[in-house]
Amino acid sequence: MYPSYNTSPKAADSAGMSTAVQLASKFKLGWNIGNTMEAIGGETAWGNPLITESYVKAVKQLGFTAIRIPCAWNTHVDNKATAHIEQSWMNRVKEVVGYCVNNGLYVMLNIHWDGGWLENNISKLKQDSVSAKQKALWEQIATSMRDFDEHLMFASANEPAADNAEKMGVLALYHQTFIDAVRSTGGRNSHRVLILQGPNTSATLTADLMNTLPKDPAPDRLMVEVHNYTPSQFCFLNEDVSWGKMVYYWGSGNHSTIETDRNPTYGEESAHIADFEKIKTKFVDKGIPVLMGEYGAYRRDGSAHVPKELALHNTSVDYWITFVTKEALARGIKPFWWDTGGALDRQNNTVKDQRTIDALLAGAK
């Protein structure tokens, strides 16, 4: 369907390439450069400025040791018939990865939503065409990025829409295609750590459905990724909808007595701990590190919906951030905060939301 892009494979090179467990021990708190490289239409299309090395240094200076770069690729193909990625885009992504690696940060580079070509097409009907594109894109990405050291990790997908065993089987095939494509290019890619997304990146579904990992010729080089926005009405809902109302308060000591309809009915401390424990038992305890590749809870900015107990709302957000960060890390799950420019001003690299940064660092102590 597409030409092979593995046109210059190198001999395997394991020098300086840690196992997944070794690598996971080298970073603690991660940061997402969200709504940027994955934006449909280009890096600045969703309102963020171009990424600079100064910005990356600012993230590191705050205390983060890893960066996730959500990235679009299919929307930067210059020939749909061949799935060839524009050279200028490949060069730019490589430049941004370099900003991170050259400053000692660990990097997770993925194929993000990217128009949904993979994550919305997890079905037996589409598996051959999707798998072919997965192979073509990853052969190109892996070949281009091959000489980066172990600081660079590749991630197969973003939030794959799989919620049953049959779809999990198709998702496993897409992950297998990813592994095979990266490994085939050789060099450091033969032993690079690779990250596999659980179904829906849901901790519950991942614990229930991800019962085997694909085959990897390199032993002990795989990690698993889940995301966490629980409960969603608290974490990101910005208006009341048919399936639920916004929640402003969170945590056993933070329920409102004035706005009781804005208290959560699920997804509080015990629910998070139960999910983390399942993931720890299923993966971490067996030598498969887990990354919480996205998580976040955001403050109501007051423009449309102002909590009646605003101080209690802000305390709830602080508490969610610190609690989730701390409890994930306590079980060996490495958290990557989802930021789109809300906590750190990307124009001048100054902190916009000190409370969020403080809550993250408190959780990572």
CSV table of N, CA and C in Angstrom, one decimal, residues 203-317:
chain,number,residue,atom,x,y,z
A,203,ALA,N,-7.3,3.6,32.9
A,203,ALA,CA,-6.7,2.6,33.8
A,203,ALA,C,-7.5,1.4,34.0
A,204,THR,N,-8.8,1.6,34.2
A,204,THR,CA,-9.7,0.5,34.4
A,204,THR,C,-9.7,-0.5,33.2
A,205,LEU,N,-9.9,0.0,32.0
A,205,LEU,CA,-10.0,-0.8,30.8
A,205,LEU,C,-8.6,-1.5,30.6
A,206,THR,N,-7.5,-0.7,30.8
A,206,THR,CA,-6.2,-1.3,30.6
A,206,THR,C,-5.9,-2.4,31.5
A,207,ALA,N,-6.3,-2.3,32.8
A,207,ALA,CA,-6.2,-3.4,33.7
A,207,ALA,C,-7.0,-4.6,33.3
A,208,ASP,N,-8.2,-4.3,32.8
A,208,ASP,CA,-9.1,-5.4,32.4
A,208,ASP,C,-8.8,-6.1,31.1
A,209,LEU,N,-8.3,-5.3,30.1
A,209,LEU,CA,-8.3,-5.9,28.7
A,209,LEU,C,-6.8,-6.1,28.2
A,210,MET,N,-5.8,-5.4,28.8
A,210,MET,CA,-4.5,-5.5,28.2
A,210,MET,C,-3.7,-6.6,28.9
A,211,ASN,N,-4.1,-7.8,28.5
A,211,ASN,CA,-3.6,-9.0,29.2
A,211,ASN,C,-2.3,-9.5,28.7
A,212,THR,N,-1.9,-9.2,27.5
A,212,THR,CA,-0.6,-9.5,26.9
A,212,THR,C,-0.1,-8.3,26.2
A,213,LEU,N,1.2,-8.3,26.1
A,213,LEU,CA,1.9,-7.2,25.3
A,213,LEU,C,2.4,-7.8,24.0
A,214,PRO,N,2.5,-7.0,23.0
A,214,PRO,CA,3.0,-7.5,21.7
A,214,PRO,C,4.4,-8.1,21.9
A,215,LYS,N,4.9,-8.8,20.9
A,215,LYS,CA,6.2,-9.4,20.9
A,215,LYS,C,7.3,-8.3,20.6
A,216,ASP,N,8.3,-8.3,21.3
A,216,ASP,CA,9.4,-7.3,21.1
A,216,ASP,C,10.7,-8.0,21.1
A,217,PRO,N,11.5,-8.0,20.0
A,217,PRO,CA,12.8,-8.7,20.0
A,217,PRO,C,13.8,-8.1,21.0
A,218,ALA,N,13.6,-6.9,21.5
A,218,ALA,CA,14.4,-6.4,22.6
A,218,ALA,C,13.8,-6.6,23.9
A,219,PRO,N,14.4,-7.4,24.8
A,219,PRO,CA,13.8,-7.7,26.1
A,219,PRO,C,13.7,-6.4,27.0
A,220,ASP,N,12.6,-6.3,27.7
A,220,ASP,CA,12.4,-5.4,28.8
A,220,ASP,C,12.6,-3.9,28.3
A,221,ARG,N,12.0,-3.6,27.2
A,221,ARG,CA,12.0,-2.3,26.7
A,221,ARG,C,10.7,-1.6,26.4
A,222,LEU,N,9.6,-2.2,27.0
A,222,LEU,CA,8.3,-1.7,26.8
A,222,LEU,C,7.7,-1.0,28.1
A,223,MET,N,7.0,0.1,27.9
A,223,MET,CA,6.2,0.7,28.9
A,223,MET,C,4.7,0.8,28.5
A,224,VAL,N,3.8,1.0,29.4
A,224,VAL,CA,2.4,1.1,29.2
A,224,VAL,C,2.0,2.6,29.6
A,225,GLU,N,1.0,3.1,28.8
A,225,GLU,CA,0.5,4.5,29.1
A,225,GLU,C,-1.0,4.5,29.4
A,226,VAL,N,-1.4,5.2,30.4
A,226,VAL,CA,-2.8,5.5,30.7
A,226,VAL,C,-2.9,7.0,30.9
A,227,HIS,N,-4.1,7.5,30.9
A,227,HIS,CA,-4.4,8.9,31.2
A,227,HIS,C,-5.4,9.0,32.3
A,228,ASN,N,-5.5,10.2,32.9
A,228,ASN,CA,-6.3,10.4,34.1
A,228,ASN,C,-6.9,11.7,34.2
A,229,TYR,N,-8.2,11.8,33.9
A,229,TYR,CA,-9.1,13.0,34.1
A,229,TYR,C,-10.3,12.6,34.9
A,230,THR,N,-10.1,12.0,36.0
A,230,THR,CA,-11.2,11.5,36.8
A,230,THR,C,-11.5,12.3,38.1
A,231,PRO,N,-12.7,12.8,38.3
A,231,PRO,CA,-13.9,12.6,37.4
A,231,PRO,C,-13.9,13.8,36.4
A,232,SER,N,-14.3,13.4,35.2
A,232,SER,CA,-14.2,14.4,34.1
A,232,SER,C,-15.0,15.7,34.3
A,233,GLN,N,-16.1,15.6,35.1
A,233,GLN,CA,-17.0,16.8,35.3
A,233,GLN,C,-16.2,17.8,36.2
A,234,PHE,N,-15.3,17.3,37.0
A,234,PHE,CA,-14.4,18.2,37.8
A,234,PHE,C,-13.2,18.6,37.0
A,235,CYS,N,-12.6,17.7,36.3
A,235,CYS,CA,-11.3,17.9,35.7
A,235,CYS,C,-11.4,18.9,34.5
A,236,PHE,N,-12.4,18.7,33.7
A,236,PHE,CA,-12.4,19.6,32.5
A,236,PHE,C,-13.7,20.1,31.9
A,237,LEU,N,-14.8,19.6,32.5
A,237,LEU,CA,-16.1,20.0,31.9
A,237,LEU,C,-16.3,21.5,32.2
A,238,ASN,N,-16.6,22.2,31.1
A,238,ASN,CA,-16.8,23.7,31.3
A,238,ASN,C,-18.2,24.2,31.0
A,239,GLU,N,-19.2,23.2,30.9
A,239,GLU,CA,-20.6,23.6,30.9
A,239,GLU,C,-21.4,22.3,31.3
A,240,ASP,N,-22.6,22.6,31.8
A,240,ASP,CA,-23.5,21.4,32.1
A,240,ASP,C,-23.9,20.8,30.8
A,241,VAL,N,-23.9,19.4,30.7
A,241,VAL,CA,-24.2,18.7,29.5
A,241,VAL,C,-25.3,17.6,29.9
A,242,SER,N,-25.8,17.0,28.8
A,242,SER,CA,-26.8,16.0,29.1
A,242,SER,C,-26.4,14.9,30.0
A,243,TRP,N,-25.2,14.5,29.9
A,243,TRP,CA,-24.7,13.3,30.7
A,243,TRP,C,-24.2,13.7,32.1
A,244,GLY,N,-24.1,15.0,32.4
A,244,GLY,CA,-23.6,15.4,33.7
A,244,GLY,C,-23.4,16.9,33.9
A,245,LYS,N,-23.4,17.3,35.1
A,245,LYS,CA,-23.2,18.7,35.5
A,245,LYS,C,-21.7,18.9,35.9
A,246,MET,N,-21.3,20.1,35.7
A,246,MET,CA,-20.0,20.5,36.2
A,246,MET,C,-19.8,20.3,37.7
A,247,VAL,N,-18.7,19.8,38.1
A,247,VAL,CA,-18.3,19.6,39.5
A,247,VAL,C,-17.2,20.6,39.8
A,248,TYR,N,-17.4,21.3,40.9
A,248,TYR,CA,-16.4,22.4,41.3
A,248,TYR,C,-15.5,21.9,42.5
A,249,TYR,N,-16.0,20.9,43.2
A,249,TYR,CA,-15.3,20.6,44.5
A,249,TYR,C,-14.9,19.1,44.4
A,250,TRP,N,-13.8,18.8,45.1
A,250,TRP,CA,-13.3,17.4,45.1
A,250,TRP,C,-12.5,17.1,46.3
A,251,GLY,N,-12.7,15.9,46.8
A,251,GLY,CA,-11.9,15.4,48.0
A,251,GLY,C,-12.8,15.4,49.2
A,252,SER,N,-12.5,14.4,50.1
A,252,SER,CA,-13.4,14.2,51.2
A,252,SER,C,-13.6,15.4,52.1
A,253,GLY,N,-12.6,16.3,52.2
A,253,GLY,CA,-12.7,17.4,53.1
A,253,GLY,C,-13.1,18.7,52.4
A,254,ASN,N,-13.5,18.6,51.1
A,254,ASN,CA,-13.7,19.8,50.3
A,254,ASN,C,-15.1,19.9,49.7
A,255,HIS,N,-16.0,19.2,50.2
A,255,HIS,CA,-17.4,19.3,49.6
A,255,HIS,C,-18.1,20.6,50.1
A,256,SER,N,-18.8,21.1,49.1
A,256,SER,CA,-19.5,22.4,49.4
A,256,SER,C,-20.8,22.1,50.2
A,257,THR,N,-21.1,22.9,51.1
A,257,THR,CA,-22.4,22.8,51.8
A,257,THR,C,-23.4,23.8,51.2
A,258,ILE,N,-22.9,24.7,50.3
A,258,ILE,CA,-23.8,25.7,49.7
A,258,ILE,C,-24.2,25.3,48.3
A,259,GLU,N,-23.3,24.7,47.6
A,259,GLU,CA,-23.6,24.2,46.2
A,259,GLU,C,-23.4,22.7,46.2
A,260,THR,N,-24.3,22.0,46.8
A,260,THR,CA,-24.2,20.5,46.9
A,260,THR,C,-24.3,19.8,45.6
A,261,ASP,N,-25.0,20.4,44.6
A,261,ASP,CA,-25.1,19.8,43.3
A,261,ASP,C,-23.8,19.9,42.5
A,262,ARG,N,-22.8,20.6,43.0
A,262,ARG,CA,-21.5,20.7,42.4
A,262,ARG,C,-20.5,19.8,43.1
A,263,ASN,N,-20.9,19.0,44.0
A,263,ASN,CA,-20.0,18.0,44.6
A,263,ASN,C,-19.9,16.7,43.7
A,264,PRO,N,-18.8,16.0,43.7
A,264,PRO,CA,-18.7,14.8,42.9
A,264,PRO,C,-19.5,13.6,43.5
A,265,THR,N,-20.0,12.8,42.6
A,265,THR,CA,-20.7,11.6,43.1
A,265,THR,C,-19.9,10.3,42.8
A,266,TYR,N,-18.7,10.5,42.2
A,266,TYR,CA,-17.8,9.4,41.9
A,266,TYR,C,-16.4,9.9,41.7
A,267,GLY,N,-15.4,9.0,41.6
A,267,GLY,CA,-14.1,9.5,41.2
A,267,GLY,C,-13.3,10.2,42.2
A,268,GLU,N,-13.5,9.9,43.5
A,268,GLU,CA,-12.7,10.6,44.5
A,268,GLU,C,-11.5,9.7,44.9
A,269,GLU,N,-11.0,10.0,46.1
A,269,GLU,CA,-9.7,9.4,46.5
A,269,GLU,C,-9.7,7.9,46.3
A,270,SER,N,-10.7,7.2,46.8
A,270,SER,CA,-10.7,5.7,46.8
A,270,SER,C,-10.7,5.2,45.4
A,271,ALA,N,-11.4,5.9,44.5
A,271,ALA,CA,-11.4,5.4,43.1
A,271,ALA,C,-10.1,5.5,42.4
A,272,HIS,N,-9.3,6.6,42.7
A,272,HIS,CA,-8.0,6.7,42.1
A,272,HIS,C,-7.1,5.7,42.7
A,273,ILE,N,-7.1,5.5,44.0
A,273,ILE,CA,-6.2,4.5,44.6
A,273,ILE,C,-6.5,3.1,44.0
A,274,ALA,N,-7.8,2.8,43.9
A,274,ALA,CA,-8.2,1.4,43.3
A,274,ALA,C,-7.6,1.2,41.9
A,275,ASP,N,-7.7,2.3,41.1
A,275,ASP,CA,-7.2,2.2,39.7
A,275,ASP,C,-5.6,2.1,39.7
A,276,PHE,N,-5.0,2.9,40.6
A,276,PHE,CA,-3.5,2.8,40.6
A,276,PHE,C,-3.1,1.5,41.1
A,277,GLU,N,-3.8,0.9,42.1
A,277,GLU,CA,-3.4,-0.4,42.6
A,277,GLU,C,-3.5,-1.5,41.5
A,278,LYS,N,-4.6,-1.4,40.7
A,278,LYS,CA,-4.8,-2.4,39.6
A,278,LYS,C,-3.6,-2.3,38.6
A,279,ILE,N,-3.3,-1.1,38.3
A,279,ILE,CA,-2.2,-0.9,37.3
A,279,ILE,C,-0.8,-1.3,37.9
A,280,LYS,N,-0.6,-1.0,39.1
A,280,LYS,CA,0.6,-1.5,39.8
A,280,LYS,C,0.8,-3.0,39.8
A,281,THR,N,-0.3,-3.7,40.2
A,281,THR,CA,-0.3,-5.1,40.3
A,281,THR,C,-0.1,-5.8,38.9
A,282,LYS,N,-0.8,-5.2,37.9
A,282,LYS,CA,-0.8,-5.8,36.6
A,282,LYS,C,0.5,-5.6,35.8
A,283,PHE,N,1.1,-4.4,36.0
A,283,PHE,CA,2.2,-4.0,35.2
A,283,PHE,C,3.5,-3.7,36.0
A,284,VAL,N,3.4,-2.7,36.8
A,284,VAL,CA,4.6,-2.2,37.5
A,284,VAL,C,5.3,-3.3,38.3
A,285,ASP,N,4.5,-4.1,39.0
A,285,ASP,CA,5.1,-5.2,39.9
A,285,ASP,C,5.7,-6.3,39.0
A,286,LYS,N,5.4,-6.3,37.7
A,286,LYS,CA,5.9,-7.3,36.8
A,286,LYS,C,7.1,-6.7,35.9
A,287,GLY,N,7.6,-5.6,36.3
A,287,GLY,CA,8.7,-5.0,35.6
A,287,GLY,C,8.3,-4.2,34.3
A,288,ILE,N,7.0,-3.8,34.2
A,288,ILE,CA,6.6,-3.1,33.1
A,288,ILE,C,6.2,-1.7,33.6
A,289,PRO,N,7.0,-0.7,33.4
A,289,PRO,CA,6.7,0.7,33.9
A,289,PRO,C,5.5,1.2,33.3
A,290,VAL,N,4.8,2.1,34.0
A,290,VAL,CA,3.6,2.7,33.5
A,290,VAL,C,3.7,4.2,33.6
A,291,LEU,N,3.3,4.9,32.5
A,291,LEU,CA,3.3,6.4,32.5
A,291,LEU,C,1.9,6.9,32.5
A,292,MET,N,1.6,7.8,33.4
A,292,MET,CA,0.3,8.5,33.3
A,292,MET,C,0.6,9.7,32.4
A,293,GLY,N,0.4,9.4,31.1
A,293,GLY,CA,0.9,10.3,30.0
A,293,GLY,C,0.2,11.7,29.9
A,294,GLU,N,-1.0,11.7,30.5
A,294,GLU,CA,-1.8,13.0,30.6
A,294,GLU,C,-2.6,12.9,31.9
A,295,TYR,N,-2.6,14.0,32.6
A,295,TYR,CA,-3.6,14.1,33.7
A,295,TYR,C,-3.7,15.6,34.0
A,296,GLY,N,-4.8,16.0,34.6
A,296,GLY,CA,-5.0,17.4,34.9
A,296,GLY,C,-6.4,17.7,35.4
A,297,ALA,N,-6.5,18.8,36.2
A,297,ALA,CA,-7.7,19.3,36.7
A,297,ALA,C,-7.5,20.8,36.7
A,298,TYR,N,-8.5,21.5,36.1
A,298,TYR,CA,-8.3,22.9,35.8
A,298,TYR,C,-9.3,23.9,36.5
A,299,ARG,N,-8.8,25.1,36.8
A,299,ARG,CA,-9.6,26.0,37.6
A,299,ARG,C,-10.6,26.7,36.7
A,300,ARG,N,-11.8,26.9,37.2
A,300,ARG,CA,-12.8,27.7,36.5
A,300,ARG,C,-12.3,29.2,36.5
A,301,ASP,N,-12.2,29.7,35.3
A,301,ASP,CA,-11.5,31.0,35.2
A,301,ASP,C,-12.5,32.2,35.6
A,302,GLY,N,-13.7,31.8,35.8
A,302,GLY,CA,-14.7,32.8,36.3
A,302,GLY,C,-15.4,33.6,35.2
A,303,SER,N,-15.0,33.4,33.9
A,303,SER,CA,-15.6,34.2,32.8
A,303,SER,C,-17.1,33.7,32.6
A,304,ALA,N,-17.3,32.5,32.8
A,304,ALA,CA,-18.7,32.0,32.6
A,304,ALA,C,-19.3,31.3,33.8
A,305,HIS,N,-18.6,30.6,34.5
A,305,HIS,CA,-19.1,29.8,35.6
A,305,HIS,C,-18.2,30.0,36.9
A,306,VAL,N,-18.7,30.8,37.8
A,306,VAL,CA,-17.9,31.0,39.0
A,306,VAL,C,-18.5,30.2,40.2
A,307,PRO,N,-17.6,29.3,40.7
A,307,PRO,CA,-18.1,28.6,41.9
A,307,PRO,C,-18.5,29.5,43.0
A,308,LYS,N,-19.5,29.2,43.7
A,308,LYS,CA,-20.0,30.1,44.8
A,308,LYS,C,-18.9,30.1,46.0
A,309,GLU,N,-18.3,28.9,46.1
A,309,GLU,CA,-17.2,28.9,47.1
A,309,GLU,C,-15.9,28.8,46.4
A,310,LEU,N,-15.4,29.9,45.8
A,310,LEU,CA,-14.3,29.9,44.9
A,310,LEU,C,-13.0,29.4,45.6
A,311,ALA,N,-12.8,29.8,46.9
A,311,ALA,CA,-11.6,29.4,47.6
A,311,ALA,C,-11.6,27.9,47.8
A,312,LEU,N,-12.8,27.3,48.1
A,312,LEU,CA,-12.9,25.9,48.2
A,312,LEU,C,-12.7,25.2,46.9
A,313,HIS,N,-13.1,25.8,45.8
A,313,HIS,CA,-12.9,25.2,44.5
A,313,HIS,C,-11.4,25.2,44.2
A,314,ASN,N,-10.7,26.3,44.5
A,314,ASN,CA,-9.2,26.3,44.2
A,314,ASN,C,-8.5,25.3,45.1
A,315,THR,N,-8.9,25.2,46.3
A,315,THR,CA,-8.3,24.2,47.2
A,315,THR,C,-8.6,22.8,46.7
A,316,SER,N,-9.7,22.6,46.2
A,316,SER,CA,-10.1,21.3,45.6
A,316,SER,C,-9.1,20.9,44.4
A,317,VAL,N,-8.9,21.9,43.6
A,317,VAL,CA,-8.0,21.7,42.4
A,317,VAL,C,-6.6,21.4,42.9
